[in-house]
XYZ file of C-alpha atoms in Angstrom:
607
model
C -15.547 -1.489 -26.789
C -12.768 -3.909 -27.418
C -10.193 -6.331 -26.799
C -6.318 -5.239 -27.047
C -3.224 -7.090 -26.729
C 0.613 -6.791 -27.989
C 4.094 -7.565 -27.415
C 7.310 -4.352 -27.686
C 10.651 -5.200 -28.219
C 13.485 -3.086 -29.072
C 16.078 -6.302 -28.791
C 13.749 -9.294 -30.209
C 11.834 -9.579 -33.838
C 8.376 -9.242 -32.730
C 7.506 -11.471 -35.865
C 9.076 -14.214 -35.391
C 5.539 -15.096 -32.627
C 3.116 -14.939 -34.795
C 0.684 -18.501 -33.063
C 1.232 -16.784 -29.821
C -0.221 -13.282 -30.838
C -3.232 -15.306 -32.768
C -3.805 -17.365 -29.554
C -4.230 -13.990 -27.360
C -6.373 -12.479 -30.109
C -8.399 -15.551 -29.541
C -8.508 -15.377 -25.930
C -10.145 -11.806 -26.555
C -12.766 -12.274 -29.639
C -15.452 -12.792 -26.591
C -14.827 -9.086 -25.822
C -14.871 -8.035 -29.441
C -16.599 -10.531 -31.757
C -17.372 -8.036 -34.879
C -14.257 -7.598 -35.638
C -10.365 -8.425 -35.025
C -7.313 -6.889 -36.929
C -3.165 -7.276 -35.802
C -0.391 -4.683 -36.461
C 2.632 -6.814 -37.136
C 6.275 -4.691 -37.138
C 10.139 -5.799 -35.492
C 9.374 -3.815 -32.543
C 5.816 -4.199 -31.521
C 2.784 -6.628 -32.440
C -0.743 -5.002 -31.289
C -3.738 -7.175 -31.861
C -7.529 -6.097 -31.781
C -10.941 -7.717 -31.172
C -13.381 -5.397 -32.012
C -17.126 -5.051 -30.346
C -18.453 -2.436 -32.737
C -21.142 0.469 -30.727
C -20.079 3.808 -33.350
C -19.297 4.009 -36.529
C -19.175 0.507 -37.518
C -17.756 0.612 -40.309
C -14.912 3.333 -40.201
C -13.977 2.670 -36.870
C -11.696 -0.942 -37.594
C -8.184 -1.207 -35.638
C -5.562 -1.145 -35.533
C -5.850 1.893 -36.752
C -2.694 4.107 -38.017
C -2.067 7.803 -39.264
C 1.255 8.758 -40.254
C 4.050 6.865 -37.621
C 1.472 6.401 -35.110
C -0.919 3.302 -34.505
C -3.123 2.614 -31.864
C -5.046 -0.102 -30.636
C -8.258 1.146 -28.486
C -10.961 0.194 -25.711
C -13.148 2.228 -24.314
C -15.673 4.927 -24.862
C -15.098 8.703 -25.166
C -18.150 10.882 -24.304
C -17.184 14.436 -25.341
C -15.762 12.796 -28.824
C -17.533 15.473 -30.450
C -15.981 18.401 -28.378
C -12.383 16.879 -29.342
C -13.228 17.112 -32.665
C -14.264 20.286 -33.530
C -10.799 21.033 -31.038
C -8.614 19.315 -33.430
C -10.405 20.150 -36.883
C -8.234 23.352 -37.331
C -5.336 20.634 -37.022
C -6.936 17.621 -38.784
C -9.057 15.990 -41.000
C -11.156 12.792 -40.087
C -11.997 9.778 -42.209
C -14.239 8.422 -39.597
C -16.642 9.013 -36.687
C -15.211 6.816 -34.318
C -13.425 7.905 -31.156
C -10.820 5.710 -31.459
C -9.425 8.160 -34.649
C -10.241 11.125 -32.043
C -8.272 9.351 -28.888
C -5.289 8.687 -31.886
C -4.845 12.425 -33.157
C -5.648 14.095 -29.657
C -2.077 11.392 -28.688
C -0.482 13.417 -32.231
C -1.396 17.064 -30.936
C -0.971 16.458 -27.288
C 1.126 13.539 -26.593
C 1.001 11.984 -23.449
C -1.325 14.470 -22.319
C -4.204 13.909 -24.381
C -5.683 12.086 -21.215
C -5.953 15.210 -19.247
C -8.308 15.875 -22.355
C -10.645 12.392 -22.137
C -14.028 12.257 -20.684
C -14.696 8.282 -20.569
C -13.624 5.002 -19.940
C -10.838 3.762 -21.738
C -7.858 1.774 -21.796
C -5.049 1.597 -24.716
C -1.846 1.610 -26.985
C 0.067 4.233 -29.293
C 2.888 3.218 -31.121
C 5.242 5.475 -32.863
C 7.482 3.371 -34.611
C 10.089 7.102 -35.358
C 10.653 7.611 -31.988
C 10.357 3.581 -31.193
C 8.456 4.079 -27.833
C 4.821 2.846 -26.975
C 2.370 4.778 -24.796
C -0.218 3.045 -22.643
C -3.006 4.854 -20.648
C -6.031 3.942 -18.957
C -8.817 5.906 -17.646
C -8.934 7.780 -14.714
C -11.847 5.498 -12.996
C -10.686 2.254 -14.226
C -13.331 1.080 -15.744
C -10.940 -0.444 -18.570
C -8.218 -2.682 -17.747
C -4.860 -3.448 -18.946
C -2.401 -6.010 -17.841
C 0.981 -6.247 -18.240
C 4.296 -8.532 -17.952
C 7.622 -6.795 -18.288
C 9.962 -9.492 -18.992
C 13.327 -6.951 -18.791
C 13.414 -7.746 -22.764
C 10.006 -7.131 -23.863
C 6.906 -5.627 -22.701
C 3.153 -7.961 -22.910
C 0.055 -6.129 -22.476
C -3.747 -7.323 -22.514
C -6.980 -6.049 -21.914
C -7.592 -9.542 -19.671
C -5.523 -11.772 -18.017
C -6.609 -14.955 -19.838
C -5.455 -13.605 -23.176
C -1.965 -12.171 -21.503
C -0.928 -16.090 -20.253
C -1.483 -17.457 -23.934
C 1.830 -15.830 -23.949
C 4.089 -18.520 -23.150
C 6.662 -15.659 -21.213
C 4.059 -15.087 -19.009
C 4.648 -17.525 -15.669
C 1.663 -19.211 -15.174
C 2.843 -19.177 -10.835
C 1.716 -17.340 -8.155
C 4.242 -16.772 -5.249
C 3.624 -15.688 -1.904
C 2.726 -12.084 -2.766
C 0.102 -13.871 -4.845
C -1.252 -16.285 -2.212
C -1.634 -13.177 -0.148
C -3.947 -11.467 -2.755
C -5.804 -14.753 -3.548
C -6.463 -15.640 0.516
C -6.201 -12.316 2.868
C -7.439 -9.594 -0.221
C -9.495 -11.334 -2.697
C -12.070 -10.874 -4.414
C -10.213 -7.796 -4.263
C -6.867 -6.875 -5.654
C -4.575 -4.513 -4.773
C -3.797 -1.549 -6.496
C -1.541 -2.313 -9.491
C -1.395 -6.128 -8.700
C -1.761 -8.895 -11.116
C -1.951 -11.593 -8.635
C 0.097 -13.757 -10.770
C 3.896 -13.762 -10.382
C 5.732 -10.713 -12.501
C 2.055 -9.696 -13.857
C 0.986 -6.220 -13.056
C -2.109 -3.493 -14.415
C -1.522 0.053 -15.447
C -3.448 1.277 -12.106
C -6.725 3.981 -12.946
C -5.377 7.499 -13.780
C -1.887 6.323 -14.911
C 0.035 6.205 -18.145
C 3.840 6.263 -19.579
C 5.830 5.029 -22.106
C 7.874 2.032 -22.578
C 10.621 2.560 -24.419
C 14.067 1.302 -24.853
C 15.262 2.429 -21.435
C 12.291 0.099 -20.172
C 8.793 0.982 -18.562
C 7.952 4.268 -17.059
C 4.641 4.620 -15.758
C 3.020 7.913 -13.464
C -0.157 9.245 -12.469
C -1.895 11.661 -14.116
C -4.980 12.161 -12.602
C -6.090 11.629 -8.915
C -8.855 13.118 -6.216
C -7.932 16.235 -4.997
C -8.662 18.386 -2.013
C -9.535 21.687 -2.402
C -12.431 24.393 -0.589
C -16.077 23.963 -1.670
C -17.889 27.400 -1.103
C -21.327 26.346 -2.176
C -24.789 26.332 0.059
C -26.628 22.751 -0.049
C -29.035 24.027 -2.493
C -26.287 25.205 -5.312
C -24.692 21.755 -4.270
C -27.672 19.685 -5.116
C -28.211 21.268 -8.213
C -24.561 20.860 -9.641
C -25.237 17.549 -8.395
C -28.291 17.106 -11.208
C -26.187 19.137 -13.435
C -23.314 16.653 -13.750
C -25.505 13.177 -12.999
C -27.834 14.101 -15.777
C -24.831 15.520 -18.337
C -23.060 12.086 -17.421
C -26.193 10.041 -18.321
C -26.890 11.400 -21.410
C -23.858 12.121 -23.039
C -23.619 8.149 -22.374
C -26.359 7.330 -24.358
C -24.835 8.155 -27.267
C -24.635 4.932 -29.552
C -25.273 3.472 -33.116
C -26.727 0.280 -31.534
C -29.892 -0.138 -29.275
C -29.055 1.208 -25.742
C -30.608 -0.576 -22.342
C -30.085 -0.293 -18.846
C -30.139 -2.399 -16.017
C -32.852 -1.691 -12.997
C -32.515 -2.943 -9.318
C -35.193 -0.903 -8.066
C -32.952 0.934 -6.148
C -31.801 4.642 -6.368
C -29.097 4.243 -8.516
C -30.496 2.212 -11.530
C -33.886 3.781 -11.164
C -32.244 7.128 -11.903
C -30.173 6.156 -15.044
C -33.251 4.100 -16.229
C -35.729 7.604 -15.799
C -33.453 9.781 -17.544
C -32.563 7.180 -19.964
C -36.200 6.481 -20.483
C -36.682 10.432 -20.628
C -34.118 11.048 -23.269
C -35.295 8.497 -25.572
C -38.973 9.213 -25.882
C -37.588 12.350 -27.383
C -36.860 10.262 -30.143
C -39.507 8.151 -30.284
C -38.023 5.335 -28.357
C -38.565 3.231 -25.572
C -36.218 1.854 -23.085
C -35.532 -1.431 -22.249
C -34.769 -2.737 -18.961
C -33.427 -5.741 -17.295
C -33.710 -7.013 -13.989
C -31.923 -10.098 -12.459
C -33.800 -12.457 -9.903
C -34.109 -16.045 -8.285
C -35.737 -18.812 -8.386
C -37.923 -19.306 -4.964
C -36.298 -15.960 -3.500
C -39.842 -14.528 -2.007
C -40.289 -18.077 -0.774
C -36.587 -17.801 1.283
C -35.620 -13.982 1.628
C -34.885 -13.190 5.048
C -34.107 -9.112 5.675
C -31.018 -8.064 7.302
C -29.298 -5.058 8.389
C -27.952 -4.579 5.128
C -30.143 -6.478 2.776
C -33.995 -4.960 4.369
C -36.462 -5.731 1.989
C -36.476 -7.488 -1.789
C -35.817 -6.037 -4.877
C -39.166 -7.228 -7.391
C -41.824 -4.857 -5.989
C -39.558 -2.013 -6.482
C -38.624 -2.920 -9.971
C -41.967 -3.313 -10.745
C -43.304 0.061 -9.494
C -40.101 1.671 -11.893
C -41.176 -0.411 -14.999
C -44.820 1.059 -14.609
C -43.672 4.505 -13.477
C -41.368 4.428 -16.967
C -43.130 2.233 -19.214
C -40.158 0.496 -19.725
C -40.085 -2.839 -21.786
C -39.725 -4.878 -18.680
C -37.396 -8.173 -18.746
C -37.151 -10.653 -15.879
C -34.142 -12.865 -15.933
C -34.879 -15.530 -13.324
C -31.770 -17.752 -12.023
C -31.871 -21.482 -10.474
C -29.373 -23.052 -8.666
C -28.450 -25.527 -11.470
C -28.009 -22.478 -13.405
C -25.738 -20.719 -10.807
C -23.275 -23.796 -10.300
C -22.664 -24.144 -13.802
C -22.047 -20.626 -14.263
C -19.446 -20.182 -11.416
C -16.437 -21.414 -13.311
C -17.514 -19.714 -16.637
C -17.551 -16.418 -14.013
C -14.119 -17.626 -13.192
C -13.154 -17.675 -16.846
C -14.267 -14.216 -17.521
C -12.732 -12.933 -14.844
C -9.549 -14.552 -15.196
C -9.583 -14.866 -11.500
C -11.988 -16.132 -8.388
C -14.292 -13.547 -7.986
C -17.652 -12.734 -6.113
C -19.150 -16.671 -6.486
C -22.747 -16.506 -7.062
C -22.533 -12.575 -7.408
C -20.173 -12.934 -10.532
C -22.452 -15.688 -11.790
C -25.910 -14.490 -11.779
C -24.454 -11.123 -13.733
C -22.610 -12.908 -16.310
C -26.114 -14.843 -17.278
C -28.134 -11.516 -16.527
C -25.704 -9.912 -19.236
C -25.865 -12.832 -21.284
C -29.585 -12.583 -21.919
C -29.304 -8.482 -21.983
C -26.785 -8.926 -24.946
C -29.795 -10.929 -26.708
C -31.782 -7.514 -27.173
C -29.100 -4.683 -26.916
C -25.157 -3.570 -27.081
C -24.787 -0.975 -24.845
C -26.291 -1.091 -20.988
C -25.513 1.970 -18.464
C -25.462 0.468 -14.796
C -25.663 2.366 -11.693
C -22.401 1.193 -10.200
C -20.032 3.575 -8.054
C -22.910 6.056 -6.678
C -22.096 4.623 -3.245
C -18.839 4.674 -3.230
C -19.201 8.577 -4.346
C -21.951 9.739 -2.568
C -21.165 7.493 0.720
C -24.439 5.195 0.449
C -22.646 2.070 2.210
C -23.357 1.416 5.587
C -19.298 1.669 6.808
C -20.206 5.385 5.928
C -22.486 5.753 8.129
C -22.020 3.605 10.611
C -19.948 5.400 13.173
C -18.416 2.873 14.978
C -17.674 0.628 11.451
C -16.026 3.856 9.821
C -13.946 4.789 12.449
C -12.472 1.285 12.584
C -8.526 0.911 11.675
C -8.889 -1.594 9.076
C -10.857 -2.094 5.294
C -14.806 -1.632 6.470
C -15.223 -3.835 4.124
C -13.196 -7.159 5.167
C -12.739 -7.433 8.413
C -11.642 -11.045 8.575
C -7.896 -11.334 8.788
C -7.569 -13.418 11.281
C -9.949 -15.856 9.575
C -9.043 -15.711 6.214
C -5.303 -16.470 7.717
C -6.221 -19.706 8.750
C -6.602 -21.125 5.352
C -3.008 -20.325 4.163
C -0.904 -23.918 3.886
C 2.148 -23.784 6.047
C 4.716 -23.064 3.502
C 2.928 -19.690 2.411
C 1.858 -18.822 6.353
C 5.010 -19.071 7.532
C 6.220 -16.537 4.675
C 3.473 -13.989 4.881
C 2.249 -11.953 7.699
C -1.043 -11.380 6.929
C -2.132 -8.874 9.591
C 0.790 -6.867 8.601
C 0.011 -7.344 4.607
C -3.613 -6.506 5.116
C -3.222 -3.568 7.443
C 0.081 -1.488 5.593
C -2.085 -1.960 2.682
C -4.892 -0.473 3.902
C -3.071 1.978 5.942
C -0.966 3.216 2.321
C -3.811 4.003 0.724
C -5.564 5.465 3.948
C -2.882 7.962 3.888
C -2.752 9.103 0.871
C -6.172 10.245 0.832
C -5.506 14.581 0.492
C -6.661 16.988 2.830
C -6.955 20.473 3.748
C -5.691 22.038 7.112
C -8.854 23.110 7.955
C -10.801 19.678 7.544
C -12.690 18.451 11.069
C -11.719 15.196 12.540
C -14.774 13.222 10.747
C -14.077 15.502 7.128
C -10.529 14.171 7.033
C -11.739 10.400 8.079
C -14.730 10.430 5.637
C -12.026 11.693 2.555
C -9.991 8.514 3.881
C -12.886 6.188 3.418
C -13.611 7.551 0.266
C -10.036 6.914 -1.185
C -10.640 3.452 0.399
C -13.625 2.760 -1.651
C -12.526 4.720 -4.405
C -9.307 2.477 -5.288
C -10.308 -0.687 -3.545
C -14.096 -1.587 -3.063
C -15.347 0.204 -6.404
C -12.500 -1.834 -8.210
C -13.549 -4.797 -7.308
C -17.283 -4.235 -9.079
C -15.363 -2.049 -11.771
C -13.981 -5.444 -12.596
C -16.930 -7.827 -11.794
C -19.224 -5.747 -14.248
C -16.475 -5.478 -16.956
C -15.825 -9.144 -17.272
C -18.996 -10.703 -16.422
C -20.520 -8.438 -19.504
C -17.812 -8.447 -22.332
C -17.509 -12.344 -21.640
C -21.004 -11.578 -23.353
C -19.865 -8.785 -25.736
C -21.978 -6.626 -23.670
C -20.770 -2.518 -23.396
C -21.580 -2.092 -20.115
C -21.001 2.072 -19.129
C -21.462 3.610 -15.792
C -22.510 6.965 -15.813
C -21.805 7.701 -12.142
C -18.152 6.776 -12.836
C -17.795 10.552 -14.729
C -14.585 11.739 -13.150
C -16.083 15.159 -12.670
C -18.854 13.723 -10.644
C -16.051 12.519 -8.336
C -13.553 15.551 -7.979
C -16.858 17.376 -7.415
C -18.466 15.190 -4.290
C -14.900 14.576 -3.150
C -14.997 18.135 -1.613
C -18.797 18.087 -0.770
C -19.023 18.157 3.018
C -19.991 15.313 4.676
C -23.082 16.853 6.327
C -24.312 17.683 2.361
C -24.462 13.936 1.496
C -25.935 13.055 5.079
C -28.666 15.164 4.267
C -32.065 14.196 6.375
C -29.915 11.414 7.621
C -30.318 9.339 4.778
C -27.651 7.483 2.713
C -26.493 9.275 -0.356
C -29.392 12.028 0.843
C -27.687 14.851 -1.582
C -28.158 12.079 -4.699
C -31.791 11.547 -3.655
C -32.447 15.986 -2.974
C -31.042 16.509 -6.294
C -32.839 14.345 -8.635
C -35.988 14.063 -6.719
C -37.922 15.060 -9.558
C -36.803 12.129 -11.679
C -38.514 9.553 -9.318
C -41.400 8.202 -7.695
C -41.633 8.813 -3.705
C -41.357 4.911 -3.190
C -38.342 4.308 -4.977
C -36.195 8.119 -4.299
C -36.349 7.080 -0.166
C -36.254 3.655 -0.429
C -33.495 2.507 1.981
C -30.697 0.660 0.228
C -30.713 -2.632 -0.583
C -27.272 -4.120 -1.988
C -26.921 -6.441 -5.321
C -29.001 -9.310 -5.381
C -28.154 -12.719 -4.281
C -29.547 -15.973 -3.593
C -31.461 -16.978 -0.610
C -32.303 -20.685 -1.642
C -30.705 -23.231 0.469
C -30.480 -25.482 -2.428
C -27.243 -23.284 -3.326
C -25.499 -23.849 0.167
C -26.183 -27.446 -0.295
C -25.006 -27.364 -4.194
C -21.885 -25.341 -3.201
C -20.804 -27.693 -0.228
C -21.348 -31.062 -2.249
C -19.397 -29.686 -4.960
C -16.535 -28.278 -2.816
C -16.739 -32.059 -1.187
C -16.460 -33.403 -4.388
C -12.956 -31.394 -5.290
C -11.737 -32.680 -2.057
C -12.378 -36.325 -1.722
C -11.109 -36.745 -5.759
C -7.835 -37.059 -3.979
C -4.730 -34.635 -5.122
C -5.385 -30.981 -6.079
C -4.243 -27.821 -6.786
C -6.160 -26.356 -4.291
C -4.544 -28.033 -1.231
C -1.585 -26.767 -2.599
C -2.269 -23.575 -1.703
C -5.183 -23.951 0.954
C -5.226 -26.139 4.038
C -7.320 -29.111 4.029
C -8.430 -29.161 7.095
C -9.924 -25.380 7.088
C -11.869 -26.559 3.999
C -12.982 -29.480 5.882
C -13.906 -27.085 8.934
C -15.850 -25.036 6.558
C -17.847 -28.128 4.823
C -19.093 -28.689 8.301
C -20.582 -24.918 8.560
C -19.221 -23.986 11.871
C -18.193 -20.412 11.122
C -20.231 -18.309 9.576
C -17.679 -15.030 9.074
C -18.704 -12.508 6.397
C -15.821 -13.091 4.057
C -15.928 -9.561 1.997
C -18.728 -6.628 1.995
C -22.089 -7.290 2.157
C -22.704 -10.238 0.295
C -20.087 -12.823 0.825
C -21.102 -15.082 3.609
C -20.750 -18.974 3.622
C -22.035 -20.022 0.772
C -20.511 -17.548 -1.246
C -17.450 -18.258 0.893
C -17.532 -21.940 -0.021
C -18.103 -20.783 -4.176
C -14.823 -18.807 -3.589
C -12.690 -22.344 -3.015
C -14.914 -23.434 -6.028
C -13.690 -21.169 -8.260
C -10.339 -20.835 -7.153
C -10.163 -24.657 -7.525
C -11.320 -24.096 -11.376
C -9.111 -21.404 -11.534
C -6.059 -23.058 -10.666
C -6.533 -26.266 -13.085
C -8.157 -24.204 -15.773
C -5.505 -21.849 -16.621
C -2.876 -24.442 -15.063
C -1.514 -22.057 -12.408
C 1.082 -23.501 -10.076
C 2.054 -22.089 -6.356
C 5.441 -21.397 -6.038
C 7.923 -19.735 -3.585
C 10.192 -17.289 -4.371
């Protein structure tokens, strides 16, 4: 797990910006503090932060064979199948994937990915044929960022590190505003947010070259018949979850995982815990809570009971090595804009926070974590699944606040941006491309649409929230439900299947039942933690008061006063996005888009 970065050229000297590349290698050494190396030619400058999980020591980058040199993030797990592939072609000096991802590039060229089973994001040079190839996972659990200046091509695993280069605008334009007030925390597809700034989108790749950037997909979900009874369903479903899960354990540093109580978690952690008492191990787990939360907690439709009693019961059932990480409010304020910092955006507030500390005090006992994100997405646990009336509504399930969010757009942006229209043609887009078959019912063709929903929007959004939050820490965090096979596989699963006994994700909880106590395999599901102290409110609203009343600021600039004023005074209380942004959190979003703005200096501007 790394940090990558570069500048190509085929009409500048790439040398001639040599502070610039050593400021973005800077910006990075957070997601790869063991070590950092820079390829320097005319044509291209690729720079590498290095968090080290296998082979420590061979595995340094850049790393070159022959014409080629890569720089590399990400993970392979069937490394060892590639190898033995390529042997007949090869020889290898080291262990690492990254020499693996490098030759499979040499034998198969842009194809290679077709070959990848992980999460991954990175850079080939080949300095003969002066042309670089960038990829990134089909999932997107990697990022990479990009600026395409018509003369030169900037890349970055983060945003943060791609503005230390000073050809990067440091604006946002109306397209951005529209991200940053109708979308946000989510992004769209392929969007940057920040003027000219763009990211390779999951299951994409191409070449830039001379003739400029061509990107395509490679990989998407696809539609196709599913002959199977429930019961050879469920058990290809344990086949591929428990595959996934342990071919991600695989590490040269100590391996934990992170346990909510809830299915998801509770599964990784048992196999986990399973696989490494074969070796004499035991697991470590982490759980995140707060301060005074069984003193406040109040159950809701989508939050019904609290997480500790259920963690408990899976440490026990385990015999984990149990750690609580408990969060304050004093603790979440000041972590908001260092959440904003990782992200290189305004996030999820008090969501981002309290897992950037959680992953903070993980990365004091381990390297590697495996989190149970994307299940729900996959399996259809959320309640817009299931929820008849919420799923069959024309519109993102998950954000149904347009004509809210519009309010706080200053005039010079509103009067440029339709936001209904900007909201619903992108949802609609990506509704439609969602592939069918002929013979799909009504409600088989709708729940493939929601899936492709959640699949490129919703899932991104924690896809990026778990990657930044935990390499702001140096913190490999891998999600084993995020195995593209488990997702071309329950893409075609009928609907009915992961319904089963009524139950969200009720195929999930069939197939591994064995892996679980009662309790925890029907417990009914219970989102990411948050914060039910009113002490936060009352933090978040004096500090949003404070940014206000210090007179001029960015954030008026882009946000109208008197909306922020309106929402100081708590008269609407609209869920701003999913299931746990409501008013406070909606208040921490201003925060750290506030921060945002002055920290990395970005300026609205219309195009």
């Amino acid at each position: 797990m790394c940090g990558i970065a570069g500048a190509v050229s085929f009409v500048e000297d790439m040398r001639e910006d040599m502070k610039i590349y050593e400021n973005m290698q800077h910006a990075l050494l957070r997601r790869g503090p063991d070590q950092r190396g820079m390829f320097m030619s005319r044509e291209a400058a690729l720079i590498h932060t290095r968090l080290a999980v296998i082979d420590i020591d061979g595995g340094r980058q850049p790393m070159s064979f022959g014409k080629y040199t890569i720089i590399y993030n990400g993970e392979l797990y069937n490394t060892e199948e590639l190898r033995s592939e390529l042997c007949g072609d090869f020889g290898f000096d080291t262990r690492s994937d990254t020499e693996v991802v490098l030759k499979s590039y040499i034998k198969w060229g842009s194809s290679c990915v077709e070959h990848f089973n992980g999460i991954f994001a990175f850079a080939v040079y080949d300095r003969q044929e002066s042309r670089v190839f960038l990829a990134r996972d089909r999932i997107g659990v990697k990022p990479l960022f990009y600026h395409d200046t018509g003369k030169k091509l900037i890349f970055a695993s983060e945003l943060p590190a791609l503005l230390e280069h000073t050809d990067v605008p440091r604006e946002i334009d109306e397209h951005g505003a529209a991200e940053l007030l109708l979308i946000a925390p989510g992004r769209t597809p392929g969007c940057g947010v920040l003027r000219g700034v763009e990211e390779v989108r999951p299951g994409w790749c191409g070449y830039y070259s001379a003739e400029g950037l061509h990107l395509w997909e490679y990989w998407r979900l696809k539609a196709y018949e599913l002959h199977e009874s429930f019961e050879q369903t469920a058990e290809r479903v344990r086949e591929l979850v428990f595959d996934s899960i342990r071919r991600q354990l695989t590490s040269d540093v100590p391996v934990c995982t992170f346990l909510s109580g809830g299915l998801d978690s509770s599964l990784i952690s048992s196999v986990a815990a399973s696989e490494l008492k074969k070796q004499g191990r035991r697991l470590s787990t982490f759980s995140v809570d707060y301060r005074d939360n069984d003193k406040y907690f109040q159950k809701s439709r989508f939050q019904p009971d609290s997480d500790p009693e259920y963690i408990t019961c899976m440490a026990e059932y385990l015999g984990t090595d149990h750690h609580w990480v408990v969060v304050d409010t004093p603790e979440l304020m000041a972590a908001l804009d260092e959440a904003t910092e990782a992200r290189g955006l305004p996030g999820m507030a008090d969501v981002d926070a309290s897992l950037l500390l959680l992953c903070r005090e993980i990365k004091k006992y381990g390297t590697v974590a495996l989190s149970g994100e994307c299940a729900d997405e996959i399996f259809g646990g959320y309640p817009w699944y299931r929820d008849k009336d919420i799923r069959m509504t024309d519109g993102f399930p998950w954000a149904q606040s347009t004509a809210y969010r519009k309010r706080f757009l200053c005039d010079d942006f509103a009067e440029r941006i339709d936001a209904e229209d900007y909201v619903y043609s992108a949802y609609r887009n990506t509704a439609d491309s969602a592939e069918r078959l002929s013979s799909d019912t009504p409600l088989e063709s709708r729940m493939r649409e929601m899936t492709e929903l959640n699949f490129k929007w919703f899932m991104q959004t924690l896809l990026d929230r778990k990657d930044r939050m935990s390499m702001y820490s140096g913190l490999e965090v891998r999600v084993p439900f995020c195995d593209y096979r488990i997702a071309e596989y329950l893409y075609n699963v009928p609907w009915e299947y992961k319904d089963y006994m009524g139950r969200e994700k009720g195929l999930l909880r069939e197939a591994m039942k064995e892996w679980l106590p009662e309790k925890v395999l029907w417990r009914k599901k219970s989102p990411y933690p948050k914060t039910h102290n009113p002490a936060f409110l009352e933090a978040v609203t004096a500090k949003l008061r404070s940014i206000l009343d210090r007179g001029e600021c960015r954030l008026t600039g882009l946000v109208k006063r008197e909306e922020l004023e309106r929402l100081l005074r708590h008269e609407d209380r609209v869920q701003w996005y999913g299931q746990l942004m409501n008013l406070p959190q909606t208040i921490a979003f201003f925060i750290q888009l506030d921060h945002w703005l002055e920290h990395f200096d970005i300026k609205p501007r219309l195009s």
